[in-house]
Short mmCIF file of C-alpha atoms and ligand atoms in Angstrom, two decimals:
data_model
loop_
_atom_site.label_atom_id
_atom_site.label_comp_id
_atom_site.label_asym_id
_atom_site.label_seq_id
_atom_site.Cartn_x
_atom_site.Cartn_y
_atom_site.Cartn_z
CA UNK A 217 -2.76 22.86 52.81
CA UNK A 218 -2.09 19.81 51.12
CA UNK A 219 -1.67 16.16 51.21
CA UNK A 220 -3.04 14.23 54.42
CA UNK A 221 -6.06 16.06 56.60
CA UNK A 222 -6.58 15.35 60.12
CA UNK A 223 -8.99 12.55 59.11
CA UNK A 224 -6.22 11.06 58.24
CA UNK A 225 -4.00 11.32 60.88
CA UNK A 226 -3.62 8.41 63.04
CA UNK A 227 -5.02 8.36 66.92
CA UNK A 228 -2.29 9.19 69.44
CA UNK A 229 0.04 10.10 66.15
CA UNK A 230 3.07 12.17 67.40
CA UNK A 231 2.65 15.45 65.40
CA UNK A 232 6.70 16.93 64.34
CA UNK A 233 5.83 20.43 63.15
CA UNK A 234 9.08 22.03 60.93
CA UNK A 235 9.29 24.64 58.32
CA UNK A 236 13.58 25.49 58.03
CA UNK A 237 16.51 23.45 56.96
CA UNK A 238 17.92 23.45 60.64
CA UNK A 239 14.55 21.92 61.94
CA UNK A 240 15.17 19.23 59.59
CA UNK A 241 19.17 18.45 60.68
CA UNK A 242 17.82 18.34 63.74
CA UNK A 243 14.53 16.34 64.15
CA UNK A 244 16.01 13.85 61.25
CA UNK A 245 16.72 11.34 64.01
CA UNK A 246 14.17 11.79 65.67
CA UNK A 247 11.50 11.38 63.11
CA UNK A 248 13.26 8.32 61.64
CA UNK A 249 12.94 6.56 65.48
CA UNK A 250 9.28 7.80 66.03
CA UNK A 251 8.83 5.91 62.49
CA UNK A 252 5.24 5.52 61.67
CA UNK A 253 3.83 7.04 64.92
CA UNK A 254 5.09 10.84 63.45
CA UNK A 255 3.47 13.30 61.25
CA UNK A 256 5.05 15.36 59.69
CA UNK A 257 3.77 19.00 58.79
CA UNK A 258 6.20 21.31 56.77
CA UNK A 259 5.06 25.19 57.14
CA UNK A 260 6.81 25.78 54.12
CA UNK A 261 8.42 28.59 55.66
CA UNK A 262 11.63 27.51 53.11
CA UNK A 263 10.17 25.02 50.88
CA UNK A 264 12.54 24.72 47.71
CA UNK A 265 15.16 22.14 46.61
CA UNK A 266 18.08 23.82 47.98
CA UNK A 267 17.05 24.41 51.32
CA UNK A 268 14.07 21.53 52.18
CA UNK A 269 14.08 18.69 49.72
CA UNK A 270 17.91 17.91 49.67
CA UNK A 271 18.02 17.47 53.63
CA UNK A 272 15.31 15.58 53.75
CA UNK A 273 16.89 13.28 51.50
CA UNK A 274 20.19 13.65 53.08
CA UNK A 275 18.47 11.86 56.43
CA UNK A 276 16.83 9.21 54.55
CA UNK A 277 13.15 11.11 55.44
CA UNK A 278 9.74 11.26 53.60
CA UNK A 279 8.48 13.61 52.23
CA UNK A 280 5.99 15.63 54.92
CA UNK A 281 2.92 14.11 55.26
CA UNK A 282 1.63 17.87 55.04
CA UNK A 283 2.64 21.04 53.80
CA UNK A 284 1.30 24.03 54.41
CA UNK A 285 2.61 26.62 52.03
CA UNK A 286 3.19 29.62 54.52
CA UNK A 287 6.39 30.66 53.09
CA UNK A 288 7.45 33.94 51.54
CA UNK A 289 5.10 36.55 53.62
CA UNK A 290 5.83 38.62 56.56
CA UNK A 291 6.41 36.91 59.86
CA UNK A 292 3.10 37.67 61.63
CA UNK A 293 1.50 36.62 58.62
CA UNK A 294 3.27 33.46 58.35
CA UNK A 295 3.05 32.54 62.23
CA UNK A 296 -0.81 33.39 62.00
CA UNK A 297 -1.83 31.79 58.88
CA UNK A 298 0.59 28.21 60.49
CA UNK A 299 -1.22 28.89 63.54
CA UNK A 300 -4.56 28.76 61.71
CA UNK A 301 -3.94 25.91 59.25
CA UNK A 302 -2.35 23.93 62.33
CA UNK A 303 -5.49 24.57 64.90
CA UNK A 304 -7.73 22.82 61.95
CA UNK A 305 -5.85 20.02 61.82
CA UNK A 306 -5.33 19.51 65.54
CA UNK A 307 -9.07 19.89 65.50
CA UNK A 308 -10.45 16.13 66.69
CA UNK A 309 -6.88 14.65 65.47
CA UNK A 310 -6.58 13.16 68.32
CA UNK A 311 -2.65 13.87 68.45
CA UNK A 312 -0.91 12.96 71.22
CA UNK A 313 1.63 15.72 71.36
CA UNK A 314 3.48 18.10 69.05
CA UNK A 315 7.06 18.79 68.55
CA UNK A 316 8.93 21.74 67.58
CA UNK A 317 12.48 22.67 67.66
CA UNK A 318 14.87 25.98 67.60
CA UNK A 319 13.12 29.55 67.50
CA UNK A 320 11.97 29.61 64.16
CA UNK A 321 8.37 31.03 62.77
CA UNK A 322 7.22 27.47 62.30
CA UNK A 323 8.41 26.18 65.77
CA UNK A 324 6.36 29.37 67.27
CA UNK A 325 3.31 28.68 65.42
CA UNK A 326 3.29 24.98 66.03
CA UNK A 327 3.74 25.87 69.79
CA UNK A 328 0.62 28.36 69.61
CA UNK A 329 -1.46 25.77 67.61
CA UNK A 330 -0.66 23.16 70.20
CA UNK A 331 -1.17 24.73 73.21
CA UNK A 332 -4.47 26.22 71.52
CA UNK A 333 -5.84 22.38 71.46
CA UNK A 334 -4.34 21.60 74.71
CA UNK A 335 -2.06 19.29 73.01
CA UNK A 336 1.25 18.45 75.01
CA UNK A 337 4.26 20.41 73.45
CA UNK A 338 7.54 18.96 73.17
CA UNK A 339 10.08 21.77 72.64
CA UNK A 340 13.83 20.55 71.06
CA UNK A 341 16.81 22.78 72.07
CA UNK A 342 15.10 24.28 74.46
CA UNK A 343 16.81 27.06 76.83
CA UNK A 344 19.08 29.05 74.43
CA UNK A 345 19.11 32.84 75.56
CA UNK A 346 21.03 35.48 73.83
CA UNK A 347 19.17 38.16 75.41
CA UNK A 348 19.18 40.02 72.50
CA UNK A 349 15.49 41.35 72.06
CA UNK A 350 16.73 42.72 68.62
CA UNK A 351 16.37 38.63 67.30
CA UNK A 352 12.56 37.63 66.64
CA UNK A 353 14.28 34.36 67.04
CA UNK A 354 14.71 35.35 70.55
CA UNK A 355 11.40 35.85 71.33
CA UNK A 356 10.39 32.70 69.76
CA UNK A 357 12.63 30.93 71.70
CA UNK A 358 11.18 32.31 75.28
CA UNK A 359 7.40 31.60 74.02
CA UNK A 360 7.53 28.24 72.94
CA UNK A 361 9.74 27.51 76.19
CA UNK A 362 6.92 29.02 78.24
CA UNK A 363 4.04 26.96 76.65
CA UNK A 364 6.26 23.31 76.39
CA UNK A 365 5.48 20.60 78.24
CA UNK A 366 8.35 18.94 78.33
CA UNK A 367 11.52 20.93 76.98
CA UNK A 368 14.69 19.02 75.76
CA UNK A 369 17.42 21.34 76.88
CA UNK A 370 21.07 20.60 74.90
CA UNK A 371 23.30 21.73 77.74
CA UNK A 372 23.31 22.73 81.56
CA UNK A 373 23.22 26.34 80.55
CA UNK A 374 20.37 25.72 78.84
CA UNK A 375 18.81 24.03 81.35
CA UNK A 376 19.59 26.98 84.18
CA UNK A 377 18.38 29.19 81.54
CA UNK A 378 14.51 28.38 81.85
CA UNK A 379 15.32 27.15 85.55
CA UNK A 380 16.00 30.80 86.12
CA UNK A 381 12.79 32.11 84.38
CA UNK A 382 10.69 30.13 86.94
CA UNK A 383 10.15 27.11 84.60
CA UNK A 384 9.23 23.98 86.81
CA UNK A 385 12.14 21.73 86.78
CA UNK A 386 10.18 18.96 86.06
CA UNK A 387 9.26 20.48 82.63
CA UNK A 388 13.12 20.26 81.72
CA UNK A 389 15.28 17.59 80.96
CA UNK A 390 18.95 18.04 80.15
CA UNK A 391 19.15 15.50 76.58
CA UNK A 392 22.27 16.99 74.37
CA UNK A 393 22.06 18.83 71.10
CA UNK A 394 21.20 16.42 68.38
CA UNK A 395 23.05 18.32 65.89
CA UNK A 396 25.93 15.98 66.90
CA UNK A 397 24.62 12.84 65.58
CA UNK A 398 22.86 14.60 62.62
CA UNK A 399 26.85 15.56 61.65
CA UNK A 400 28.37 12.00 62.35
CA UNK A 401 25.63 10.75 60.04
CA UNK A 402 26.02 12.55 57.13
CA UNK A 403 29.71 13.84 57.65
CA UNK A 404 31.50 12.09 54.36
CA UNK A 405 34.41 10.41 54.71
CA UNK A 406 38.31 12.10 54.27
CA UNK A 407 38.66 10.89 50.56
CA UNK A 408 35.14 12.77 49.53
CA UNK A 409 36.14 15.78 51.59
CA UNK A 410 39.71 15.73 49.31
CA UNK A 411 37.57 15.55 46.81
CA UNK A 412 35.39 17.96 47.10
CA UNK A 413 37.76 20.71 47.88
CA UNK A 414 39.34 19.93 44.77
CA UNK A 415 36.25 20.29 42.87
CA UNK A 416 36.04 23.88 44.71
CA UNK A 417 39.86 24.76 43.43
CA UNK A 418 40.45 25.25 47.01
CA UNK A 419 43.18 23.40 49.29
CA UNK A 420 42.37 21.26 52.45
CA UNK A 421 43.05 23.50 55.65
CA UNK A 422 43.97 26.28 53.36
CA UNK A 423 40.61 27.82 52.28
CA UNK A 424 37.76 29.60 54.82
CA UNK A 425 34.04 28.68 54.56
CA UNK A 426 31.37 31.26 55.07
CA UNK A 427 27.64 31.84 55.36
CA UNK A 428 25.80 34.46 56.17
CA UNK A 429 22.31 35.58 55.73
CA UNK A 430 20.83 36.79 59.72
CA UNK A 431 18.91 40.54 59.04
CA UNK A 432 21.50 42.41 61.23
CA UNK A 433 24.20 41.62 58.71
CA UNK A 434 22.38 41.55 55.45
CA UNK A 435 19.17 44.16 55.51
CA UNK A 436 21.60 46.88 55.81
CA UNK A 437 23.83 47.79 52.76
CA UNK A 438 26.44 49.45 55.03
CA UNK A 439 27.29 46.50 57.41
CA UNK A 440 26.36 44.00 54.49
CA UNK A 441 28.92 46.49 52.33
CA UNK A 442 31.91 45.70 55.40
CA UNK A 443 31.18 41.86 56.19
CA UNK A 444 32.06 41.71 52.19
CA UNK A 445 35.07 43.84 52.49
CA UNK A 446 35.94 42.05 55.34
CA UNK A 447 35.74 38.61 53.72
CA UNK A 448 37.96 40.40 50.73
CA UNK A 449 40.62 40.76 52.91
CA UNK A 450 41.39 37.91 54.21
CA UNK A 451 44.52 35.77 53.11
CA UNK A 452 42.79 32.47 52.34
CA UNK A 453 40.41 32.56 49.43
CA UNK A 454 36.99 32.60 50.74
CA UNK A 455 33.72 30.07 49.43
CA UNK A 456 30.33 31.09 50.23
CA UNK A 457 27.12 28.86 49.58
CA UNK A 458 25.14 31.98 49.55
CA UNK A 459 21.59 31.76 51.17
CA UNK A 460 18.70 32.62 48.68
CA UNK A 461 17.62 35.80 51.35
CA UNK A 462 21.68 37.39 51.00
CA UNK A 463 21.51 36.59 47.38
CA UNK A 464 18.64 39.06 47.16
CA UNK A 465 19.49 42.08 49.36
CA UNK A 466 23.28 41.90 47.12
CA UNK A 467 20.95 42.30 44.01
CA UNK A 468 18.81 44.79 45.48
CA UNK A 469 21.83 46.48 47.29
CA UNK A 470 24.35 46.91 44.41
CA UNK A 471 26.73 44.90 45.80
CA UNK A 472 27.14 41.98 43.50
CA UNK A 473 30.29 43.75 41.97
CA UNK A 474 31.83 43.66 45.21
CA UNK A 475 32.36 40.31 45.68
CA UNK A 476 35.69 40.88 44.65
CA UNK A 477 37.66 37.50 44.95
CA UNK A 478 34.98 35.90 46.89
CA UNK A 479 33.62 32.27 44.93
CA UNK A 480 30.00 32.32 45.53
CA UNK A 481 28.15 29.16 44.80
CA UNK A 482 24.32 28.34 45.64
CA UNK A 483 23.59 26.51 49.08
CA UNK A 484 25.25 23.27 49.63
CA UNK A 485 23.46 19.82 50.38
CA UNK A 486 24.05 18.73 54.30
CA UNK A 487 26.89 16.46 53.68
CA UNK A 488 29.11 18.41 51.22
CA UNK A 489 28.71 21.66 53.60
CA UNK A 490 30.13 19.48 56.10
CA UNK A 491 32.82 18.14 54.27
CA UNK A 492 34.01 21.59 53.07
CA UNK A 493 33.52 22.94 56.79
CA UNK A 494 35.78 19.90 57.85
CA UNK A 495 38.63 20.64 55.85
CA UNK A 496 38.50 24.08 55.76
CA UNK A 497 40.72 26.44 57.89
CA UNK A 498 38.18 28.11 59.40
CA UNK A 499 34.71 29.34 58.66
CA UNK A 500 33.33 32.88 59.44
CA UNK A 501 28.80 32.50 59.66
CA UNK A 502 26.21 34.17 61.48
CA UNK A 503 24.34 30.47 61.86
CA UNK A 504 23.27 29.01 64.73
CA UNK A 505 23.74 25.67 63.82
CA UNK A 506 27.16 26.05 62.50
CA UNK A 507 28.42 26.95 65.90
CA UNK A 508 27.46 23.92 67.42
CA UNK A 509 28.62 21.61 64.17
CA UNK A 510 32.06 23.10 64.79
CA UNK A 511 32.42 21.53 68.19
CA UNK A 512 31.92 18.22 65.94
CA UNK A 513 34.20 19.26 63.43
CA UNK A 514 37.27 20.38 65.44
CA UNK A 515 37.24 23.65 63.96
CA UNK A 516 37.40 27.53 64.86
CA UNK A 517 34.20 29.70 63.32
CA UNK A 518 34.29 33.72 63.92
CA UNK A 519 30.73 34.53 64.42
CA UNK A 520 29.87 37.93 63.13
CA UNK A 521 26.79 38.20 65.04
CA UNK A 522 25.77 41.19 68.41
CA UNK A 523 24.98 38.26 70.40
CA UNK A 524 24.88 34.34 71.03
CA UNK A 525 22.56 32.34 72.33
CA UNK A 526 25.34 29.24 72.24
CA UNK A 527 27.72 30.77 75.15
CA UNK A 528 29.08 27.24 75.27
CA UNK A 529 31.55 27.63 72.55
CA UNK A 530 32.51 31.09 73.24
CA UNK A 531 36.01 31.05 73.70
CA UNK A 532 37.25 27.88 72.49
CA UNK A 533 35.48 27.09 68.89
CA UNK A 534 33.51 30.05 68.65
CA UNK A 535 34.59 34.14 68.74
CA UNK A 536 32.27 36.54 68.36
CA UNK A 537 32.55 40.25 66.36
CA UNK A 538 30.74 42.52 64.44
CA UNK A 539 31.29 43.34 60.49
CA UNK A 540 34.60 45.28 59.90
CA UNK A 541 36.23 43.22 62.94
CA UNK A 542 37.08 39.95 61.47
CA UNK A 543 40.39 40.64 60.26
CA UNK A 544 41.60 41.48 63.87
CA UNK A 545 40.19 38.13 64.69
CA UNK A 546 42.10 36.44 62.82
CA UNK A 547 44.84 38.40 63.23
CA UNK A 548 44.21 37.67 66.87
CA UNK A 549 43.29 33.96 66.88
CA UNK A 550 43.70 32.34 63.68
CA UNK A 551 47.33 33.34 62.79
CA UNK A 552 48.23 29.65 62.31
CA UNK A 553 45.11 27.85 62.06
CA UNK A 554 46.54 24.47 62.15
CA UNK A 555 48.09 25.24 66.16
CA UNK A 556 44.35 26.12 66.93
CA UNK A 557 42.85 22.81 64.97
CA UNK A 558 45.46 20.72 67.44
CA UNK A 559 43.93 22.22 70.42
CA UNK A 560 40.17 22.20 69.14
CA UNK A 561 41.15 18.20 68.60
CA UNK A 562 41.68 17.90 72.29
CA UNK A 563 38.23 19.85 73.45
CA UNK A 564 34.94 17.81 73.79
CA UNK A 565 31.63 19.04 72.22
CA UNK A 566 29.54 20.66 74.62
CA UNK A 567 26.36 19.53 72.85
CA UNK A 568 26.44 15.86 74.13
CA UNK A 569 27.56 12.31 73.13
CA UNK A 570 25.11 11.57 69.75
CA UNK A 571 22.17 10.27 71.84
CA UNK A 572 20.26 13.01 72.27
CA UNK A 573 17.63 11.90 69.37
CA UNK A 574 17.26 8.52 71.27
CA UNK A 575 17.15 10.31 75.10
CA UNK A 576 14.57 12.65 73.26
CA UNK A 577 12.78 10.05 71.62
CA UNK A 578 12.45 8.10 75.12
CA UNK A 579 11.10 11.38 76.64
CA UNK A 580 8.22 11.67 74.39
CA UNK A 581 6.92 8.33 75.22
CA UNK A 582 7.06 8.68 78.68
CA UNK A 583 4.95 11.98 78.37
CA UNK A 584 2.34 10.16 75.81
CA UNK A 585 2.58 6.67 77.90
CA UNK A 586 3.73 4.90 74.78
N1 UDP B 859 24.10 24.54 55.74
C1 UDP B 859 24.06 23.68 54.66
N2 UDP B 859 24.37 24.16 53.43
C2 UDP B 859 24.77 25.43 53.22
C3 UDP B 859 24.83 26.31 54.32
C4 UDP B 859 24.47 25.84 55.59
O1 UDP B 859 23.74 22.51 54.81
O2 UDP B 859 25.07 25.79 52.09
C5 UDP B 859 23.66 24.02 57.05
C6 UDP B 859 24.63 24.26 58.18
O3 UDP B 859 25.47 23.15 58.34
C7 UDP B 859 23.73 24.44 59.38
C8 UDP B 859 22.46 24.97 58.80
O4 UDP B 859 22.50 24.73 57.40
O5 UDP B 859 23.42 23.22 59.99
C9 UDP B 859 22.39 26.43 59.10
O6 UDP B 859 21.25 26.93 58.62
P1 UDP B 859 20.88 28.44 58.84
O7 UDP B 859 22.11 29.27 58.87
O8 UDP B 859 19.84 28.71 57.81
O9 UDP B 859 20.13 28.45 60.22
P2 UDP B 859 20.60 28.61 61.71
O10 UDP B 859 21.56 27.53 62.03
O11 UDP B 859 21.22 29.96 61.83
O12 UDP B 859 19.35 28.50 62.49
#
């Protein structure tokens, strides 16, 4: 551990617990409102430029007021050894509650830690199901909304979700997804977005953006082997800001001379991913987040995953298949991309109006009598 100890943390100090680049889109708001009254502990589960440093900068954050270096082992050893440096710094802190978000390692162990000190837990995106007990992230997901205090649900379905698994509705409250204000923050303008695709060599509306890095698509050579030949097929040329964890299994695989025609480039800062996913045609990812920034971005993402735990896009920005189906996809849906962007126009975000940060913010007050 480094930086500040629990001596140092402030009575009643709202502890914001985060260790992914997701947990910082998302709690970017928040922490900026909460101001001086957060702390901020980074697990390190990714700490490196590419995927921590640059999106804290891109929301105008400090750094974390304490890191603790967890990163890079196996996920019981990472939750454990979170769990353990957390528990000593709860220890006579004095926190008033602890916040996590998503279904990550870091948002598990800062759930354990809390509930350990019998410190109120606020969970963020609470209520996402894909009932797919092949995900660890599933089974994060269903622990930390089992030990929360109060959990910020981003939709109805959500909300029904823990309803459903016997979850006092007085635990849940129904805020939004603050992924939509996180993308009308740092979405650049149309000019930059021209501009950027230019730097790429690609075309607006003519290119397709992809990510991909989730184990069921990238541990295994054979499916990893077909999402690549699927991605080679397609008609638009395809840019991928590959994820460090992808970029290793290709090495380790053999299957950097596949690529083909692909353009690979490293992982993109917040606000040129967004401008590329803007003006793309379409984007095919395995990310959570990316099928929720879609519904902000008015536009279509195939999402080569078993299972979602976002149903609420399924079927108008979202379509689900596995590797070696996304040609018929398009084929199927995406024959004239710029017909489906009109449409996608017309259709509201699910996630909410850009105030969930400030509904959560107001949330956690009530529950610490701020
Ligand atoms: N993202 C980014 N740069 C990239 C690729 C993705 O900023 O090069 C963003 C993307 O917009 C999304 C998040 O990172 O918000 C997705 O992260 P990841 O796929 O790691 O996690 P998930 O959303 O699946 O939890």
């Amino acid at each position: 551990m480094c930086a500040r100890s629990s001596n140092d943390l402030r009575p009643g100090s709202i502890v914001v617990v985060l260790g992914t680049r997701p947990e910082i889109i998302k709690l970017g708001h928040i922490i900026r409102m909460l101001g001086p009254a957060a702390t901020v502990v980074h697990t390190g589960q990714h700490y490196d430029q590419v995927l921590s440093e640059s999106f804290l900068e891109s929301f105008r954050l400090r750094d974390p007021d304490v890191h603790l270096g967890v990163g890079g082992k196996s996920r019981g050893t990472q939750i454990g050894e979170a769990v353990a440096e957390l528990d000593g710094f709860l220890a006579n802190s004095g926190a008033s509650c602890l916040v996590v978000q998503g279904d990550t390692n870091a948002a598990l162990a800062g759930a354990l830690a809390a509930n350990a000190r019998e410190t109120p837990l606020v969970h963020v995106e609470a209520g996402l199901r894909s009932r797919d007990r092949r995900m660890p992230e599933e089974h994060n997901r269903v622990l930390i909304d089992h030990l929360g205090d109060l959990l910020c649900a981003p939709t109805n379905v959500a909300a029904q979700n823990l309803l459903e698994e016997a979850i006092p509705d007085s635990r849940v409250a129904v805020t939004g997804n603050t992924v939509v204000e996180a993308v009308e923050e740092a979405l650049p303008g149309s000019e930059e977005q021209r501009a950027l695709v230019a730097e790429h060599g690609l075309e607006p509306e003519a290119f397709v953006l992809s990510t991909f890095h989730r184990p069921e698509n990238v541990d295994d050579p054979g499916r990893f082997n077909t999402l690549i030949e699927d991605l080679r097929s397609l008609d638009h040329p395809v840019l991928v800001p590959l994820h460090p964890r992808s970029r290793s299994r290709l090495q380790e695989f053999g299957l950097s001379d596949h690529l083909g025609n692909i353009r690979v480039v490293a992982p993109m800062g917040y606000r040129d991913f967004l401008a590329l996913a803007a003006a793309a045609a379409y984007l095919v990812s395995d990310s959570g987040g990316v099928q929720e920034e879609v519904s902000v971005l008015k536009k279509p993402v195939i999402v080569v995953r078993r299972s979602t735990e976002r149903p609420e896009v399924l079927g108008t920005f979202a379509r689900l298949c596995e590797p070696g189906e996304v040609g018929e996809v398009v084929a199927d849906w995406l024959r004239d991309p710029s017909e489906i962007h009109e449409q996608l126009r017309a259709t509201p975000s699910p996630y909410g109006d850009g105030s969930a940060s400030a509904q959560i913010v107001q949330r956690i007050e009530e529950l610490v009598g701020a």
